[in-house]
CSV table of C-alpha atoms in Angstrom, one decimal:
chain,number,residue,atom,x,y,z
A,1,UNK,CA,64.2,63.4,166.3
A,2,UNK,CA,67.9,62.0,167.0
A,3,UNK,CA,66.2,58.7,167.8
A,4,UNK,CA,64.4,58.6,164.2
A,5,UNK,CA,67.6,58.6,162.9
A,6,UNK,CA,69.4,56.6,165.2
A,7,UNK,CA,66.9,53.8,164.3
A,8,UNK,CA,67.0,55.0,160.5
A,9,UNK,CA,71.1,54.3,160.6
A,10,UNK,CA,70.6,51.1,162.5
A,11,UNK,CA,67.8,50.0,159.9
A,12,UNK,CA,67.9,46.3,159.4
A,13,UNK,CA,69.5,45.2,156.3
A,14,UNK,CA,66.7,44.5,153.9
A,15,UNK,CA,65.2,48.2,155.2
A,16,UNK,CA,68.8,49.4,153.7
A,17,UNK,CA,68.8,47.9,150.1
A,18,UNK,CA,65.2,49.5,149.9
A,19,UNK,CA,66.2,53.5,150.8
A,20,UNK,CA,69.3,52.8,148.1
A,21,UNK,CA,66.4,52.0,145.6
A,22,UNK,CA,64.1,54.9,146.6
A,23,UNK,CA,67.6,57.3,146.3
A,24,UNK,CA,68.6,56.0,142.8
A,25,UNK,CA,64.8,56.3,141.6
A,26,UNK,CA,64.6,59.9,142.9
A,27,UNK,CA,68.1,60.5,141.0
A,28,UNK,CA,66.5,58.5,137.6
A,29,UNK,CA,63.2,61.0,138.1
A,30,UNK,CA,65.3,64.2,138.5
A,31,UNK,CA,67.8,63.4,135.3
A,32,UNK,CA,65.0,62.4,133.4
A,33,UNK,CA,63.0,65.7,134.2
A,34,UNK,CA,66.0,67.6,133.2
A,35,UNK,CA,66.6,65.7,130.0
A,36,UNK,CA,63.0,66.4,129.1
A,37,UNK,CA,63.5,70.4,130.4
A,38,UNK,CA,66.0,70.6,127.8
A,39,UNK,CA,64.2,68.8,125.2
A,40,UNK,CA,61.4,71.2,125.6
A,41,UNK,CA,63.5,74.2,125.8
A,42,UNK,CA,65.8,73.3,122.3
A,43,UNK,CA,62.5,72.8,120.5
A,44,UNK,CA,61.4,76.4,120.9
A,45,UNK,CA,62.2,78.8,118.0
A,46,UNK,CA,65.5,81.2,118.8
A,47,UNK,CA,67.4,83.8,116.9
A,48,UNK,CA,71.0,83.5,116.9
A,49,UNK,CA,73.7,85.5,115.6
A,50,UNK,CA,76.5,84.0,113.3
A,51,UNK,CA,79.5,85.7,111.7
A,52,UNK,CA,80.5,84.8,108.0
A,53,UNK,CA,84.1,85.1,107.0
A,54,UNK,CA,83.8,86.3,103.0
A,55,UNK,CA,85.4,84.2,100.7
A,56,UNK,CA,85.2,85.7,97.1
A,57,UNK,CA,85.1,82.5,94.1
A,58,UNK,CA,84.9,82.5,90.3
A,59,UNK,CA,87.3,85.8,89.9
A,60,UNK,CA,88.4,86.2,86.4
A,61,UNK,CA,92.1,85.5,86.0
A,62,UNK,CA,92.5,89.1,84.8
A,63,UNK,CA,90.9,90.8,87.6
A,64,UNK,CA,92.9,91.8,91.0
A,65,UNK,CA,90.8,92.3,93.7
A,66,UNK,CA,92.1,95.6,95.6
A,67,UNK,CA,89.8,95.9,98.7
A,68,UNK,CA,86.3,94.6,100.0
A,69,UNK,CA,84.4,97.1,102.0
A,70,UNK,CA,83.5,94.4,104.9
A,71,UNK,CA,85.6,91.1,105.2
A,72,UNK,CA,82.8,89.3,106.9
A,73,UNK,CA,79.1,89.6,107.2
A,74,UNK,CA,77.0,89.2,110.6
A,75,UNK,CA,73.5,87.0,110.0
A,76,UNK,CA,70.9,86.4,112.3
A,77,UNK,CA,69.4,83.0,111.8
A,78,UNK,CA,65.7,81.4,113.3
A,79,UNK,CA,65.2,78.2,114.0
A,80,UNK,CA,65.0,75.6,116.9
A,81,UNK,CA,67.8,75.7,119.7
A,82,UNK,CA,68.4,72.1,118.6
A,83,UNK,CA,68.9,73.4,114.6
A,84,UNK,CA,70.8,76.6,116.1
A,85,UNK,CA,73.3,74.6,117.6
A,86,UNK,CA,73.8,72.4,115.4
A,87,UNK,CA,74.4,75.0,112.7
A,88,UNK,CA,76.7,76.6,115.0
A,89,UNK,CA,78.8,74.2,115.4
A,90,UNK,CA,79.0,73.0,111.5
A,91,UNK,CA,79.6,76.6,110.3
A,92,UNK,CA,82.6,77.6,112.6
A,93,UNK,CA,85.1,77.1,110.1
A,94,UNK,CA,83.0,78.1,107.2
A,95,UNK,CA,83.2,80.9,104.6
A,96,UNK,CA,80.3,82.7,103.2
A,97,UNK,CA,81.5,82.0,98.9
A,98,UNK,CA,80.1,84.9,97.4
A,99,UNK,CA,80.9,85.2,93.1
A,100,UNK,CA,82.5,87.7,91.5
A,101,UNK,CA,79.7,87.7,88.8
A,102,UNK,CA,77.3,88.6,91.4
A,103,UNK,CA,78.7,92.0,91.8
A,104,UNK,CA,77.5,94.6,89.2
A,105,UNK,CA,79.7,96.4,87.5
A,106,UNK,CA,80.3,98.8,90.0
A,107,UNK,CA,81.2,96.3,92.2
A,108,UNK,CA,78.4,96.0,94.1
A,109,UNK,CA,76.5,93.5,95.9
A,110,UNK,CA,72.9,93.8,97.5
A,111,UNK,CA,71.2,92.0,100.3
A,112,UNK,CA,69.4,89.7,98.2
A,113,UNK,CA,72.5,88.4,96.4
A,114,UNK,CA,74.0,87.3,100.0
A,115,UNK,CA,70.8,86.2,101.1
A,116,UNK,CA,70.8,84.0,98.5
A,117,UNK,CA,74.6,82.6,98.7
A,118,UNK,CA,73.5,82.1,102.6
A,119,UNK,CA,70.7,80.0,101.1
A,120,UNK,CA,73.3,77.4,99.9
A,121,UNK,CA,75.0,76.7,102.6
A,122,UNK,CA,72.0,77.0,105.5
A,123,UNK,CA,69.6,74.2,106.2
A,124,UNK,CA,66.2,74.8,104.7
A,125,UNK,CA,64.8,74.9,108.4
A,126,UNK,CA,66.8,77.6,109.9
A,127,UNK,CA,65.3,81.1,108.6
A,128,UNK,CA,67.4,83.9,107.2
A,129,UNK,CA,66.4,86.8,109.2
A,130,UNK,CA,68.9,89.5,108.4
A,131,UNK,CA,72.2,90.4,107.0
A,132,UNK,CA,74.6,93.1,108.3
A,133,UNK,CA,75.6,94.7,106.2
A,134,UNK,CA,73.0,94.9,103.9
A,135,UNK,CA,75.3,95.0,100.7
A,136,UNK,CA,78.9,94.9,100.2
A,137,UNK,CA,81.1,96.7,97.3
A,138,UNK,CA,84.9,96.1,96.5
A,139,UNK,CA,87.6,98.0,94.0
A,140,UNK,CA,89.4,95.7,91.6
A,141,UNK,CA,91.9,96.4,88.8
A,142,UNK,CA,92.5,94.6,85.6
A,143,UNK,CA,95.9,92.7,85.6
A,144,UNK,CA,98.3,93.5,82.8
A,145,UNK,CA,101.6,91.6,82.1
A,146,UNK,CA,104.5,93.0,81.5
A,147,UNK,CA,108.5,91.3,80.6
A,148,UNK,CA,111.6,92.9,82.6
A,149,UNK,CA,114.8,92.2,82.7
A,150,UNK,CA,116.0,89.7,85.3
A,151,UNK,CA,118.7,90.5,87.8
A,152,UNK,CA,121.1,88.0,89.1
A,153,UNK,CA,121.6,88.2,93.2
A,154,UNK,CA,123.7,84.6,93.3
A,155,UNK,CA,127.0,85.4,95.0
A,156,UNK,CA,129.5,82.8,93.3
A,157,UNK,CA,132.4,81.4,95.5
A,158,UNK,CA,134.8,79.6,93.5
A,159,UNK,CA,137.9,77.4,95.2
A,160,UNK,CA,141.3,78.7,95.0
A,161,UNK,CA,143.1,79.1,91.7
A,162,UNK,CA,139.6,79.1,89.9
A,163,UNK,CA,138.3,82.3,88.3
A,164,UNK,CA,135.1,82.6,86.1
A,165,UNK,CA,135.9,82.1,82.5
A,166,UNK,CA,133.2,84.4,81.3
A,167,UNK,CA,130.6,86.7,83.0
A,168,UNK,CA,127.7,84.3,84.5
A,169,UNK,CA,124.5,83.5,82.3
A,170,UNK,CA,121.0,83.6,83.4
A,171,UNK,CA,118.5,82.0,81.5
A,172,UNK,CA,115.8,83.3,80.7
A,173,UNK,CA,116.8,86.7,81.4
A,174,UNK,CA,114.1,88.5,81.7
A,175,UNK,CA,110.6,87.4,83.5
A,176,UNK,CA,106.5,88.4,83.2
A,177,UNK,CA,105.5,90.0,85.9
A,178,UNK,CA,101.2,90.1,86.4
A,179,UNK,CA,99.8,93.0,88.0
A,180,UNK,CA,98.0,96.0,88.0
A,181,UNK,CA,99.1,98.8,85.8
A,182,UNK,CA,99.7,101.5,87.9
A,183,UNK,CA,102.2,99.0,90.2
A,184,UNK,CA,103.7,97.5,86.8
A,185,UNK,CA,104.8,100.9,85.8
A,186,UNK,CA,107.0,101.1,88.9
A,187,UNK,CA,108.8,98.0,88.4
A,188,UNK,CA,111.9,97.8,85.8
A,189,UNK,CA,113.6,94.9,86.4
A,190,UNK,CA,113.2,91.9,88.9
A,191,UNK,CA,115.3,90.4,91.5
A,192,UNK,CA,116.6,86.6,91.7
A,193,UNK,CA,116.6,85.0,95.2
A,194,UNK,CA,119.7,85.9,96.7
A,195,UNK,CA,121.7,82.9,97.1
A,196,UNK,CA,125.0,82.1,98.0
A,197,UNK,CA,126.9,79.2,95.9
A,198,UNK,CA,128.8,76.6,97.3
A,199,UNK,CA,132.8,77.0,96.4
A,200,UNK,CA,132.8,75.6,92.4
A,201,UNK,CA,136.0,74.3,91.0
A,202,UNK,CA,134.5,72.1,87.8
A,203,UNK,CA,134.6,73.0,84.5
A,204,UNK,CA,130.8,74.3,84.1
A,205,UNK,CA,128.2,74.4,86.5
A,206,UNK,CA,124.4,75.1,86.1
A,207,UNK,CA,122.3,76.2,89.6
A,208,UNK,CA,118.8,76.7,89.6
A,209,UNK,CA,118.4,80.4,91.5
A,210,UNK,CA,114.7,80.7,92.7
A,211,UNK,CA,112.7,83.7,91.6
A,212,UNK,CA,110.2,84.7,94.1
A,213,UNK,CA,107.0,87.0,94.4
A,214,UNK,CA,108.3,89.5,96.6
A,215,UNK,CA,106.1,92.3,95.6
A,216,UNK,CA,102.5,92.5,96.9
A,217,UNK,CA,99.9,91.6,94.6
A,218,UNK,CA,102.2,91.2,92.1
A,219,UNK,CA,103.1,87.8,90.4
A,220,UNK,CA,106.2,86.4,88.3
A,221,UNK,CA,106.7,84.0,86.1
A,222,UNK,CA,108.7,81.7,85.7
A,223,UNK,CA,109.6,80.9,89.2
A,224,UNK,CA,113.4,80.0,88.8
A,225,UNK,CA,116.2,80.3,86.4
A,226,UNK,CA,119.1,78.7,85.6
A,227,UNK,CA,122.5,80.4,86.1
A,228,UNK,CA,125.5,79.1,83.7
A,229,UNK,CA,128.9,79.0,85.6
A,230,UNK,CA,132.3,78.7,83.7
A,231,UNK,CA,135.3,77.7,86.4
A,232,UNK,CA,138.6,77.2,85.6
A,233,UNK,CA,141.9,76.7,87.2
A,234,UNK,CA,144.0,80.0,86.6
A,235,UNK,CA,147.9,80.5,87.4
A,236,UNK,CA,149.2,84.4,87.6
A,237,UNK,CA,152.0,85.0,84.8
A,238,UNK,CA,154.3,87.9,84.1
A,239,UNK,CA,154.5,88.6,80.4
A,240,UNK,CA,157.0,91.5,78.7
A,241,UNK,CA,155.6,93.2,75.7
A,242,UNK,CA,157.9,95.2,73.4
A,243,UNK,CA,156.7,98.6,72.5
A,244,UNK,CA,157.3,99.9,68.7
A,245,UNK,CA,156.5,103.0,67.3
A,246,UNK,CA,156.0,102.6,63.5
A,247,UNK,CA,155.6,105.1,60.6
A,248,UNK,CA,158.6,107.7,62.2
A,249,UNK,CA,159.2,110.4,59.7
A,250,UNK,CA,162.6,111.0,58.9
A,251,UNK,CA,162.6,114.2,60.6
A,252,UNK,CA,161.6,113.1,64.1
A,253,UNK,CA,162.0,110.4,66.4
A,254,UNK,CA,160.1,109.3,69.8
A,255,UNK,CA,161.4,108.3,73.0
A,256,UNK,CA,159.6,106.2,75.0
A,257,UNK,CA,159.0,106.1,78.7
A,258,UNK,CA,160.6,102.4,78.5
A,259,UNK,CA,160.6,99.7,75.4
A,260,UNK,CA,158.9,97.4,77.2
A,261,UNK,CA,155.4,96.7,79.1
A,262,UNK,CA,155.1,94.5,82.1
A,263,UNK,CA,151.3,92.7,82.3
A,264,UNK,CA,150.6,90.9,85.3
A,265,UNK,CA,147.7,88.3,84.8
A,266,UNK,CA,145.5,85.4,85.3
A,267,UNK,CA,146.1,82.8,82.6
A,268,UNK,CA,144.3,79.2,82.8
A,269,UNK,CA,146.6,76.6,83.2
A,270,UNK,CA,146.2,74.6,80.4
A,271,UNK,CA,147.1,78.0,78.4
A,272,UNK,CA,150.2,79.0,80.5
A,273,UNK,CA,152.6,77.2,78.1
A,274,UNK,CA,150.9,78.5,75.2
A,275,UNK,CA,151.3,82.4,76.3
A,276,UNK,CA,155.0,82.2,77.5
A,277,UNK,CA,155.6,80.8,74.0
A,278,UNK,CA,153.9,83.7,72.3
A,279,UNK,CA,155.6,86.8,70.9
A,280,UNK,CA,153.4,90.0,71.1
A,281,UNK,CA,154.6,93.6,70.1
A,282,UNK,CA,152.3,96.8,71.3
A,283,UNK,CA,152.7,98.5,68.0
A,284,UNK,CA,152.0,102.3,68.0
A,285,UNK,CA,151.1,104.3,64.5
A,286,UNK,CA,153.3,108.0,64.8
A,287,UNK,CA,150.1,109.2,63.2
A,288,UNK,CA,148.0,108.6,66.7
A,289,UNK,CA,150.3,110.6,68.8
A,290,UNK,CA,148.8,113.7,70.0
A,291,UNK,CA,151.7,116.2,71.4
A,292,UNK,CA,148.7,117.6,73.5
A,293,UNK,CA,148.3,114.5,75.6
A,294,UNK,CA,152.5,113.7,76.6
A,295,UNK,CA,151.4,110.0,77.5
A,296,UNK,CA,149.3,107.2,76.0
A,297,UNK,CA,147.5,104.9,78.2
A,298,UNK,CA,148.8,100.9,77.3
A,299,UNK,CA,146.8,98.8,74.6
A,300,UNK,CA,146.5,95.6,75.2
A,301,UNK,CA,143.7,94.2,73.4
A,302,UNK,CA,146.1,91.8,71.4
A,303,UNK,CA,146.2,89.5,73.9
A,304,UNK,CA,144.2,86.3,74.2
A,305,UNK,CA,140.4,86.7,75.4
A,306,UNK,CA,141.4,84.1,78.3
A,307,UNK,CA,143.7,86.6,79.6
A,308,UNK,CA,142.6,88.4,82.8
A,309,UNK,CA,145.1,91.5,83.1
A,310,UNK,CA,145.4,92.4,86.7
A,311,UNK,CA,147.5,95.2,86.1
A,312,UNK,CA,150.3,96.8,83.6
A,313,UNK,CA,153.2,98.5,84.1
A,314,UNK,CA,153.6,101.2,83.4
A,315,UNK,CA,149.9,102.2,83.0
A,316,UNK,CA,150.8,105.1,81.6
A,317,UNK,CA,153.6,105.4,79.2
A,318,UNK,CA,155.3,108.8,78.5
A,319,UNK,CA,157.2,110.1,75.5
A,320,UNK,CA,158.7,112.5,73.8
A,321,UNK,CA,159.0,113.9,70.6
A,322,UNK,CA,162.5,115.3,69.3
A,323,UNK,CA,163.4,116.8,65.9
A,324,UNK,CA,166.2,115.7,64.0
A,325,UNK,CA,168.8,118.4,62.6
A,326,UNK,CA,169.1,118.2,59.2
């Protein structure tokens, strides 16, 4: 035997070429046999299990789906091995589209309807053998619309020496929310997104503020609002306001804690001179004095609207009514 192997190794060159040809022929025959075996095997009939996620279609805009009994169905499909392999590749990312209209008034859909939906997506040469679960049911609510006030969550930043002339205005000031009636009964207002502005210092600003769907299964419209701001440059000013009691009867007179109010306030820069030159007097009608309350709260409502009061000194005005001797 060893001699034979030795002779094979030292076989003439032409003999070696014939041996390699034989090896190639054997390998080719083996490979062909394997391919034929695979083709014969795949041509036989098999049953395979497929899983299809449920996708509801044709849902009316006024219907809100709450739950579905199963998010997917398991389907046994029968066919040749080749067909099932290609079907598996084709449907790996497919969902089973089930029209909402196929559910009855109680929210049920049965195997026949599910098979009809499957038949629309599975090739005719593949048999649908079983669908599990055999039926599905869903719960739903009718959507309603409600209008609620819109509340701003915008933090306004202003440059040094600037103040807002008026309270920021949000437009629109209300939004429509859409959802089931039970949810909407618990919602009485809606918030804008939390936004922090850059430091503003212009005469007027308009900022677009997002409005987001922040409650599950509730949608809001519109999706944005406009915040109107009016920053103005202010400066601090102190004005002195004389206090005068009018209508004193001849039989009495009033002694005040002080005859002058000091008002510390913020004033728009362009109105500084105007306020400085103006003359204001706090006039107190004698008939409004109530001796049971020995002080008054200063009333400075006569000041212009553009004045932003920081404090008033004194914040309470004491007084005494004295009867004149006859």
